Short mmCIF file of C-alpha atoms in Angstrom, two decimals:
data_model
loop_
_atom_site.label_atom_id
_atom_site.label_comp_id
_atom_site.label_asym_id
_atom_site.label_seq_id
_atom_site.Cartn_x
_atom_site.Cartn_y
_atom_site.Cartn_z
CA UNK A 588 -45.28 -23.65 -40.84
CA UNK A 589 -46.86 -23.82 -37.86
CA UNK A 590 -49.18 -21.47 -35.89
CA UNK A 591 -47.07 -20.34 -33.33
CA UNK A 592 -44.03 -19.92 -35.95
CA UNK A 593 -46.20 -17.59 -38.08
CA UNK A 594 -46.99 -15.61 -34.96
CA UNK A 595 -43.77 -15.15 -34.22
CA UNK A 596 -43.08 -14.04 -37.83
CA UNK A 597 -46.39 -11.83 -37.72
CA UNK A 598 -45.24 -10.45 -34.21
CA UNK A 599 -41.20 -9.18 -35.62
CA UNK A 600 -43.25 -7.99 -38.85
CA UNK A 601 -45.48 -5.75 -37.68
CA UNK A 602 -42.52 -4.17 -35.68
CA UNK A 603 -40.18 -3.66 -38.22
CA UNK A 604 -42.94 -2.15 -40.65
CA UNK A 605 -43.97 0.53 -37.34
CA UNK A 606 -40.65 2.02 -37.43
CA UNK A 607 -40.89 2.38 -41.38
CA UNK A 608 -43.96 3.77 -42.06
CA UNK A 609 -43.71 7.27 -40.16
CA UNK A 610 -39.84 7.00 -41.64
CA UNK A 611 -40.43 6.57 -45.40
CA UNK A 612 -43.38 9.26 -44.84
CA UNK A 613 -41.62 12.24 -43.64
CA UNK A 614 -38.43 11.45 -46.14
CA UNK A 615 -40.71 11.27 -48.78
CA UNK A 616 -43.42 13.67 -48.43
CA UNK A 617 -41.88 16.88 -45.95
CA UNK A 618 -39.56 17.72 -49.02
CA UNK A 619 -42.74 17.72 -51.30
CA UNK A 620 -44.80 19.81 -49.10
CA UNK A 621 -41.82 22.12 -48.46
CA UNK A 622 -40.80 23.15 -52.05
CA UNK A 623 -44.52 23.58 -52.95
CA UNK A 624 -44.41 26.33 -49.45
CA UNK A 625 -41.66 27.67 -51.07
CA UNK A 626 -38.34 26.58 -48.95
CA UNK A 627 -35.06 26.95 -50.15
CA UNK A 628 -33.23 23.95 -51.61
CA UNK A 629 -30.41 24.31 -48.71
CA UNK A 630 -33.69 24.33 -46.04
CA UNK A 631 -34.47 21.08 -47.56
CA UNK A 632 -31.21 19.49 -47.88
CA UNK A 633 -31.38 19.97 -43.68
CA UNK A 634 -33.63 17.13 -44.11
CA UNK A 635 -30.84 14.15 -44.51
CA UNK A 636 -30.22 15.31 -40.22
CA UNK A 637 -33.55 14.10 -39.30
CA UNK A 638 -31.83 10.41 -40.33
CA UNK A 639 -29.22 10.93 -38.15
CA UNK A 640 -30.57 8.93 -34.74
CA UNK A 641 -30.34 6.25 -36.76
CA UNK A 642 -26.34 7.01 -36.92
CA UNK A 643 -25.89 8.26 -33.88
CA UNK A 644 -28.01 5.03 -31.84
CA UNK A 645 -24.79 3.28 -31.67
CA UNK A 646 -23.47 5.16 -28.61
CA UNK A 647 -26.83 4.50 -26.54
CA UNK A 648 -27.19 1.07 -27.62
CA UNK A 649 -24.48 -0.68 -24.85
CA UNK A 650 -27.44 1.50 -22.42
CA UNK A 651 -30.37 -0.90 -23.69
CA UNK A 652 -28.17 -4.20 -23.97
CA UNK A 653 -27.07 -3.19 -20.33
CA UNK A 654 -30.55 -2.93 -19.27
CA UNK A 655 -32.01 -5.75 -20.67
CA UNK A 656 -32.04 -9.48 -20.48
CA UNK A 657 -35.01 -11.42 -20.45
CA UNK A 658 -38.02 -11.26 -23.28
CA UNK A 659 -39.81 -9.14 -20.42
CA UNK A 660 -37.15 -6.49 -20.34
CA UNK A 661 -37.22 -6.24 -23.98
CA UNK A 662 -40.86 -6.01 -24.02
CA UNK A 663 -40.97 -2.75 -21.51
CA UNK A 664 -38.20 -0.78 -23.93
CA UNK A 665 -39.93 -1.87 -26.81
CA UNK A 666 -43.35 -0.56 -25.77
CA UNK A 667 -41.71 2.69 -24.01
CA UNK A 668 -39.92 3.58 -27.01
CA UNK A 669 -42.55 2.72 -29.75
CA UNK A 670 -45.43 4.82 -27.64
CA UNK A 671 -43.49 7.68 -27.82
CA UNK A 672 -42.66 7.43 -31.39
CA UNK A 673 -46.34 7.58 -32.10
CA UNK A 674 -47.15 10.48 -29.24
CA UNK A 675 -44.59 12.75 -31.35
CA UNK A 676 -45.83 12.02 -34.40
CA UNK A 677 -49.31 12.41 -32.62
CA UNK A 678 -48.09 15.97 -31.70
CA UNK A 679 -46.52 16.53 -35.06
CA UNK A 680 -50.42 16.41 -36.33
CA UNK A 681 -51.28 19.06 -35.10
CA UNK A 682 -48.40 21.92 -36.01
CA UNK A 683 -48.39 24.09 -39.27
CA UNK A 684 -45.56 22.35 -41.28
CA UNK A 685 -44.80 26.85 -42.27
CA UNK A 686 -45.36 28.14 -39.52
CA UNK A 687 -43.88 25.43 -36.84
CA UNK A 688 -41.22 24.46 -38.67
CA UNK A 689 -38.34 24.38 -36.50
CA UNK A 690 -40.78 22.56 -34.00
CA UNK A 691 -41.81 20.18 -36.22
CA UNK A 692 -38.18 19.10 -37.19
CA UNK A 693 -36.98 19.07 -33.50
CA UNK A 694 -39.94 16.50 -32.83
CA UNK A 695 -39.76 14.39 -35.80
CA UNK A 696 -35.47 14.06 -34.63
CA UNK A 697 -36.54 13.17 -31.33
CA UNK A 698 -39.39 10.42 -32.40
CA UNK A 699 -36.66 9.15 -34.36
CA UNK A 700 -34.69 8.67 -31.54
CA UNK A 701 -37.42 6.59 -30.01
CA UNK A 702 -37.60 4.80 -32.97
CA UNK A 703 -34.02 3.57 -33.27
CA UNK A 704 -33.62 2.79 -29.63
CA UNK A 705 -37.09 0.30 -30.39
CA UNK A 706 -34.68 -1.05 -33.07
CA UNK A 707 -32.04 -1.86 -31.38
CA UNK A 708 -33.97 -3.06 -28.77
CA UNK A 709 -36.13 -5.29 -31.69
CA UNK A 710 -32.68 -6.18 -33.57
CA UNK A 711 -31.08 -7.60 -30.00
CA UNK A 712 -34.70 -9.65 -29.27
CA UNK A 713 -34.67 -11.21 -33.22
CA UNK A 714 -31.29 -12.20 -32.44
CA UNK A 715 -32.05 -14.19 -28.97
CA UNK A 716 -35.41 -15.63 -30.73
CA UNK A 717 -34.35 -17.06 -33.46
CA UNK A 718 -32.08 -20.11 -34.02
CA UNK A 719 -29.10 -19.54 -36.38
CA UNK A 720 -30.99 -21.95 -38.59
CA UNK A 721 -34.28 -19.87 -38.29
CA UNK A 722 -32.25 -16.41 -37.90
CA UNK A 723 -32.89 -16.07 -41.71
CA UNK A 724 -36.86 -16.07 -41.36
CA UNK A 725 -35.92 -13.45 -38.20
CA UNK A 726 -34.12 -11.03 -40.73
CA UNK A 727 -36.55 -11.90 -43.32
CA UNK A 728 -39.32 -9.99 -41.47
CA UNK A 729 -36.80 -7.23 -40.72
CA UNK A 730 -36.29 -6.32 -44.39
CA UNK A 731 -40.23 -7.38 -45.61
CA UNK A 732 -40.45 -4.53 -42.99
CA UNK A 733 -38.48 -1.67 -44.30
CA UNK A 734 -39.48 -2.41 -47.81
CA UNK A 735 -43.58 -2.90 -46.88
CA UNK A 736 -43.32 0.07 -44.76
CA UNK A 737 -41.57 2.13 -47.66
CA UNK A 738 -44.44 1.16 -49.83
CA UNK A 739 -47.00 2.51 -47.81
CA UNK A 740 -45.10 5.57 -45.85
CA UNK A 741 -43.60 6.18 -49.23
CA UNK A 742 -46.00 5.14 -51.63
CA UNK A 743 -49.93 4.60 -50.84
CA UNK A 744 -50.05 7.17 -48.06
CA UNK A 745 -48.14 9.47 -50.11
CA UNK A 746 -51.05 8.91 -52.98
CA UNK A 747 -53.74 9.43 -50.65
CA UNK A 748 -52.45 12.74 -49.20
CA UNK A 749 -54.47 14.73 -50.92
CA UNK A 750 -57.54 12.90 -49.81
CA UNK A 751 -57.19 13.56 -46.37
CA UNK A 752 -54.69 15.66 -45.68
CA UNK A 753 -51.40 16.53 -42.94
CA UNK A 754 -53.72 16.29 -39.92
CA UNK A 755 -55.35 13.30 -40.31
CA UNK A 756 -52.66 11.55 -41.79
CA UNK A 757 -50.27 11.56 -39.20
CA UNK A 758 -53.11 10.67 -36.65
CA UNK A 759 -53.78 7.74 -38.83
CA UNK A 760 -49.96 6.92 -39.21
CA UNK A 761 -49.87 7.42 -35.18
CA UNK A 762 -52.68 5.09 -34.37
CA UNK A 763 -50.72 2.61 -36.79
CA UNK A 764 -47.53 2.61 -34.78
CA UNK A 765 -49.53 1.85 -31.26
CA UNK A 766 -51.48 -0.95 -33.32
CA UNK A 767 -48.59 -2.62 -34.72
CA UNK A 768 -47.67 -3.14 -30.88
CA UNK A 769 -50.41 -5.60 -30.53
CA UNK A 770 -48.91 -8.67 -31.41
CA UNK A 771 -46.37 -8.02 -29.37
CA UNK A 772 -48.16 -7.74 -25.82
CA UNK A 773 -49.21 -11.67 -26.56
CA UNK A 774 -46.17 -12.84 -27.39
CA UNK A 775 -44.55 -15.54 -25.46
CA UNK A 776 -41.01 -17.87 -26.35
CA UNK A 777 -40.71 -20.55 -24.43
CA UNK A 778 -37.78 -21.66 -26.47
CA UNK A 779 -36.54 -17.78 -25.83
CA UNK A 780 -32.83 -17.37 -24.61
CA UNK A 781 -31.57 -14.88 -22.30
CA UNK A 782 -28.73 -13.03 -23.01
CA UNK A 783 -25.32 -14.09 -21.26
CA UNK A 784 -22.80 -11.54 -19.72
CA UNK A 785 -23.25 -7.99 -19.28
CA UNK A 786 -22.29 -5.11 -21.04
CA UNK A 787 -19.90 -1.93 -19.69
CA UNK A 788 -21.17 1.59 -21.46
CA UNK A 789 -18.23 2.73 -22.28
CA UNK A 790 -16.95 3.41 -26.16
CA UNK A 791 -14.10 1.25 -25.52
CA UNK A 792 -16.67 -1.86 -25.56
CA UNK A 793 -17.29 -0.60 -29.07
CA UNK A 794 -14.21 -1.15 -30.12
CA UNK A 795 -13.60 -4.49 -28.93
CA UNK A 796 -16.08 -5.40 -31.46
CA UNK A 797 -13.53 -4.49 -33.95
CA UNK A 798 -10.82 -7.03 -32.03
CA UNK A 799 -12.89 -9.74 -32.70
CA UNK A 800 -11.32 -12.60 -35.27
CA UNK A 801 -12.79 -12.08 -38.65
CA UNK A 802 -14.47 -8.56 -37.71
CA UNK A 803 -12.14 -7.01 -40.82
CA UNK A 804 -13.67 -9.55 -43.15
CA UNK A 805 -16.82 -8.99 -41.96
CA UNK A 806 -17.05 -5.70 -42.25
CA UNK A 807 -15.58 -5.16 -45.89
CA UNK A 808 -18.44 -7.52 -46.93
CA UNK A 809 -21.22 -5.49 -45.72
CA UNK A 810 -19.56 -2.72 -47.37
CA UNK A 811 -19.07 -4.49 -50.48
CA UNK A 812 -22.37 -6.44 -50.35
CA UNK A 813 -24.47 -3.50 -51.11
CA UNK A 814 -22.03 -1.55 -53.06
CA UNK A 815 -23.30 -2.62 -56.78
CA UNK A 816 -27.32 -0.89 -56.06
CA UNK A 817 -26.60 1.85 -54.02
CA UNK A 818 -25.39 4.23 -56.80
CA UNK A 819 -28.49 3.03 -59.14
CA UNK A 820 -31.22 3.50 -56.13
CA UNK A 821 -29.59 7.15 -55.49
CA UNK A 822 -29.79 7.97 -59.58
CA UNK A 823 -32.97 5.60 -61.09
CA UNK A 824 -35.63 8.35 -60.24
CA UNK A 825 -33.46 10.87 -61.66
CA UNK A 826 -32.68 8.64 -64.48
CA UNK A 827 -36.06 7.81 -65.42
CA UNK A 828 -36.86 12.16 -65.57
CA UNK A 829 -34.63 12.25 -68.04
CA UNK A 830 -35.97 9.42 -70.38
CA UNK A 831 -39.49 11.68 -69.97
CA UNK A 832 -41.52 9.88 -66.92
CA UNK A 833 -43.87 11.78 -64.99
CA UNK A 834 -43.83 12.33 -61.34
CA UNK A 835 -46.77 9.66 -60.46
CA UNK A 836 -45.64 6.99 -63.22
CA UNK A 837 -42.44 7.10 -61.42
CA UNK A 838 -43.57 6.87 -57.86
CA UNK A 839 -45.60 4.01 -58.92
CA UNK A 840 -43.46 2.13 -61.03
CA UNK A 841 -39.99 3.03 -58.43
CA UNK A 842 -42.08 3.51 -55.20
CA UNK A 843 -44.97 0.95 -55.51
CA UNK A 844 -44.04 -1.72 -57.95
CA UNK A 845 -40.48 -2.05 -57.06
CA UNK A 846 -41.05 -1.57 -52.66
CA UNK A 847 -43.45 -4.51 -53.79
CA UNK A 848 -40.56 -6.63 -55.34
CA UNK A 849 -38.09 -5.57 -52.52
CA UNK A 850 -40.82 -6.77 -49.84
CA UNK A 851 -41.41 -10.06 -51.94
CA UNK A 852 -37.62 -11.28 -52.32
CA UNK A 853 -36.89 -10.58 -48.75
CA UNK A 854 -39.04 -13.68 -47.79
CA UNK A 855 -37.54 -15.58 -50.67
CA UNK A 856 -34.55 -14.68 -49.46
CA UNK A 857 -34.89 -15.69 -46.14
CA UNK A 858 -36.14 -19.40 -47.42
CA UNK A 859 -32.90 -19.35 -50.01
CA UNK A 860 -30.55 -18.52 -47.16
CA UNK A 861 -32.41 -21.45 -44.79
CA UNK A 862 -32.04 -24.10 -47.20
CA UNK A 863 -28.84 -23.18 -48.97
CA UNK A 864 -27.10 -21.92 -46.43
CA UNK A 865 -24.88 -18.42 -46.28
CA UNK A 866 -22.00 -19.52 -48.13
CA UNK A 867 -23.66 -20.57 -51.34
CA UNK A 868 -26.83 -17.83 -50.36
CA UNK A 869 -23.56 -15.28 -50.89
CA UNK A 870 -22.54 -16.14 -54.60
CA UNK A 871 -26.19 -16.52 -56.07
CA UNK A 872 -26.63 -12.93 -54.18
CA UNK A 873 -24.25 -11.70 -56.02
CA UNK A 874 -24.46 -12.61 -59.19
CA UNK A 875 -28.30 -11.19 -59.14
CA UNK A 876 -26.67 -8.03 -58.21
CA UNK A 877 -24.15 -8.39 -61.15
CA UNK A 878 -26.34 -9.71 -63.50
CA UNK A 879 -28.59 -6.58 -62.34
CA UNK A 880 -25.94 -4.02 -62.60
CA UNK A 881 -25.19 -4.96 -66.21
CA UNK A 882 -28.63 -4.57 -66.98
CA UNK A 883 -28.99 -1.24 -66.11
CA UNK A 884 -25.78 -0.56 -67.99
CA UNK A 885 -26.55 -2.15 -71.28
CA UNK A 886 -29.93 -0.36 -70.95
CA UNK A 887 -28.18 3.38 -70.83
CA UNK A 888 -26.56 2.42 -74.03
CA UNK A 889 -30.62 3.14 -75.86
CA UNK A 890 -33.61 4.56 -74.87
CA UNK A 891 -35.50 1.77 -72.88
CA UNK A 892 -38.96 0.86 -73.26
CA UNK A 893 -41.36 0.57 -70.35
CA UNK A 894 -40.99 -3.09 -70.25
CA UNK A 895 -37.92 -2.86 -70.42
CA UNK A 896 -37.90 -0.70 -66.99
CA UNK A 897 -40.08 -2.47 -65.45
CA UNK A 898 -37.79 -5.39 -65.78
CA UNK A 899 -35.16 -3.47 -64.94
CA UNK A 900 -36.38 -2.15 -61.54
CA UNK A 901 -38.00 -6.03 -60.52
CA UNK A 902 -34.40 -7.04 -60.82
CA UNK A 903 -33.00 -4.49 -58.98
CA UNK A 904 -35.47 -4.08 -56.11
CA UNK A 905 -35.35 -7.89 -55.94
CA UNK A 906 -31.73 -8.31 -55.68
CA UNK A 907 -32.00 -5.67 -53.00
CA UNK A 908 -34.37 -7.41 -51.27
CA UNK A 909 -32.25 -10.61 -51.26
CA UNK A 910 -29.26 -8.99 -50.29
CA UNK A 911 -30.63 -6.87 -47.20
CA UNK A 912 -31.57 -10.35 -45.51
CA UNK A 913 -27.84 -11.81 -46.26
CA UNK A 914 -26.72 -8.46 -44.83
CA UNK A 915 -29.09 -8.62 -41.60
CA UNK A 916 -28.66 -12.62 -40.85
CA UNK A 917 -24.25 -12.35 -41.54
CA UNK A 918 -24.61 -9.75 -38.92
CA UNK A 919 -26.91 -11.30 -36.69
CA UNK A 920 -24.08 -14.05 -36.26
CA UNK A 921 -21.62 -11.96 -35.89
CA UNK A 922 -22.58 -10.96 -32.27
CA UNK A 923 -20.87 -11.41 -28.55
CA UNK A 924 -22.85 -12.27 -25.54
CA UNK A 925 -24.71 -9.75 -23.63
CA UNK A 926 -23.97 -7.11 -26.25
CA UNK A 927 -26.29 -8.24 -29.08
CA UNK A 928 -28.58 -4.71 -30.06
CA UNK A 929 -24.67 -3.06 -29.45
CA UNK A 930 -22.86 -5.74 -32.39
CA UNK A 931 -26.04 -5.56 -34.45
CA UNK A 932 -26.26 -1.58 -34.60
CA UNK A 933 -22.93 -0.91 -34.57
CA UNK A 934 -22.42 -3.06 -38.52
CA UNK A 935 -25.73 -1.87 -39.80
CA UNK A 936 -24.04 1.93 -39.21
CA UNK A 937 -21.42 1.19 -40.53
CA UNK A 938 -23.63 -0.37 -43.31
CA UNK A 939 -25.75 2.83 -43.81
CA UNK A 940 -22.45 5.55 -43.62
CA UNK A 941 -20.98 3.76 -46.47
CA UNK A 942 -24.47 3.56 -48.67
CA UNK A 943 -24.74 7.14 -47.63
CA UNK A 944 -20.96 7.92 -49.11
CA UNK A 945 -21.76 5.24 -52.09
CA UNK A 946 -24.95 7.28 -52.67
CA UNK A 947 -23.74 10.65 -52.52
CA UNK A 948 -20.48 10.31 -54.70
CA UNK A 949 -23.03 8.95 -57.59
CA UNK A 950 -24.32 12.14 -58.03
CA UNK A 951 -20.78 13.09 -59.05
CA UNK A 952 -20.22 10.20 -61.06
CA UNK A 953 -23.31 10.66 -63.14
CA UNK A 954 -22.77 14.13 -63.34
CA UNK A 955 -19.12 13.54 -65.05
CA UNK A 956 -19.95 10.34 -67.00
CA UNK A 957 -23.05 10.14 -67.91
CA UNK A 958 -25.68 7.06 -66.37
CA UNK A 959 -23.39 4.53 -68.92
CA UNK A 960 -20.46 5.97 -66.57
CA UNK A 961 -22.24 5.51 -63.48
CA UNK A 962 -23.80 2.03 -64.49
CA UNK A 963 -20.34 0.85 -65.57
CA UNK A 964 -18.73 1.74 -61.90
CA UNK A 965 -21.55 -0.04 -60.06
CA UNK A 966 -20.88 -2.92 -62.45
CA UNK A 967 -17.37 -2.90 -61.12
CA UNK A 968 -18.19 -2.80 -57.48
CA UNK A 969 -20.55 -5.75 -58.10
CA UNK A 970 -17.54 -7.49 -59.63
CA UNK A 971 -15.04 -6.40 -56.52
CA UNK A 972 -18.04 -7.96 -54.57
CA UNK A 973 -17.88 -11.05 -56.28
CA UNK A 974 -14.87 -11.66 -56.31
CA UNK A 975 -14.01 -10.95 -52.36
CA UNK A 976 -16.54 -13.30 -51.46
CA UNK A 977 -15.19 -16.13 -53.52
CA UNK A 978 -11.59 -15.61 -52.33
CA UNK A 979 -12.20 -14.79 -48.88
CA UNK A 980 -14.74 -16.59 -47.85
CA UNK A 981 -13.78 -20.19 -49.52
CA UNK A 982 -14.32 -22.23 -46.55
CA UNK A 983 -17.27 -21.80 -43.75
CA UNK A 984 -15.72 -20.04 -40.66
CA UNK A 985 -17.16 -19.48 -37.06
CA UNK A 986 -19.62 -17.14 -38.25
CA UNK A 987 -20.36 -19.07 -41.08
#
């Protein structure tokens, strides 16, 4: 790989793993620090809302795609939003999380509004940098990002709290965000593309996207793709309570260990997708996620060893990893001219609202069958999975 190509890489890296950081740290660590101060469960459960810019930045994104075009433009939105992501944070350093507490949530809501307009600002400049041969590499550094920056918002930072405390925590995880903007202020693309066409801001541009040929296939895939983890990432924690782990053996093992693998198998899966090619990169996808569900299953038959875990959450943080970058690079050619951070956003929602639904209802599940129950269902959707992809997606079409 050459210098300028791991630049590049570096460059898309380091701004995927800014918006995670601050992210995984306040969904992590705020409910923590707020049952140990004493807040009611229903205060707490208030905290899924501070998540929802990252729902609601489909109906701003046509604004960035309309005001943007070349790498310059992209640049400007990307450093406006990013600095004021980490001057809200900044300011979030220096409130009492018991006393400021309505304060603190109404800032960290509004920094993640910067944050997801930087993304779709990011998601629209991977998609215009990359070749659809390269795109994989692109989305590659997209997912290494979300799962690196879940390890350390979610993980080492969270270990090290004690240490140093709120204050100087968030002025470290500040500084971090306006850092990770270095890379970009030398970046240059010769072999960049500007966008073609404009975009109207108007919702009925949204749902154009939906007139597109092949948008229903497209879409039931990215629901489907995921479908066979979700319900295990919602319930493994829990899970792993009731087999008698302690608090820090399962951050580390969950949190550490298996962000690790995630962060890991998103640049293998980038380099599988490259050389393979999305069709085939599809099938050995999901079979991992099968062959991962069944696992899991089998394994809530007994009482698993530690090994055994450990095994268990490699293979599931690793066929996560895989199948974020098959999600992210089927999506990244799956966009129209001059709307690219609208297309993008607009399937990754849709992505997230039906993990979120997956997620919730396997509370439910577990609750009335048991983890065998719940294992056996996600074995099923992996199988649904499967087998849509193999029917429906026999032959390479135009976003093949």
């Amino acid at each position: 790989m050459s210098s300028k190509q791991t630049n590049k890489l570096l460059t898309f890296f380091s701004l995927y793993i800014a918006q995670s950081v601050p992210m995984s740290l306040f969904s992590t660590l705020l409910p923590v620090l707020m049952r140990q101060d004493n807040f009611s469960l229903s205060t707490i459960g208030l905290l899924q809302l501070i998540k929802l810019p990252w729902i609601l930045k489909v109906f701003w994104a046509p604004v960035v795609d309309k005001k943007t075009s070349d790498l310059g433009t992209y640049k400007k939105w990307i450093f406006s939003s990013e600095m004021v992501y980490a001057i809200l944070i900044l300011l979030v350093a220096f409130l009492d999380l018991k006393t400021n507490f309505i304060t603190i949530f109404i800032l960290i809501i509004l920094s993640f509004m910067a944050s997801a307009t930087q993304d779709i600002a990011t998601d629209a400049l991977t998609a215009l940098s990359f070749s659809r041969k390269e795109k994989s590499l692109g989305n590659s550094m997209q997912s290494m990002g979300s799962f690196a920056g879940a390890l350390v918002g979610g993980g080492l930072l969270l270990l090290h709290y004690k240490l140093i405390g709120w204050t100087v925590l968030l002025i470290s995880v500040s500084i971090f965000v306006m850092l990770a903007l270095v890379p970009l202020m030398s970046y240059k693309d010769r072999k960049f593309t500007p966008k073609k066409g404009s975009t109207p801001i108007c919702m009925k541009d949204l749902l154009l996207f939906f007139s597109q040929k092949g948008a229903g296939r497209q879409l039931i895939f990215l629901i489907l793709c995921y479908s066979g983890l979700i319900g295990i990432l919602a319930m493994v924690k829990p899970y792993m309570v009731d087999l008698g782990y302690k608090t820090g053996d399962i951050g580390f093992m969950f949190g550490i260990f298996g962000s690790l693998c995630g962060c890991l198998f998103s640049y293998i899966g980038g380099y599988v997708i490259r050389s393979l090619g999305r069709f085939y990169s599809r099938i050995i996808f999901a079979c991992a996620i099968l062959a991962t569900t069944l696992l899991f299953y089998f394994l809530s038959l007994t009482t698993p060893g530690t090994i055994a875990l450990y095994v268990a959450i490699f293979c599931l943080w690793a066929s996560y990893g895989l199948s974020s970058v098959l999600v992210n690079t089927v999506a990244m050619d799956f966009l129209r001219d001059g709307r690219e951070g609208t297309d993008f956003t607009l399937q990754t929602v849709i992505t997230h609202l039906s993990g979120m639904i997956i997620a919730v209802c396997s509370g439910k599940i577990a609750d009335c069958l048991g983890y065998n129950g719940l294992f056996l269902v996600e074995t099923a959707l992996a199988v649904t999975s499967l087998i849509y992809i193999l029917v429906c997606f026999k032959r390479p079409a135009r976003h093949e």
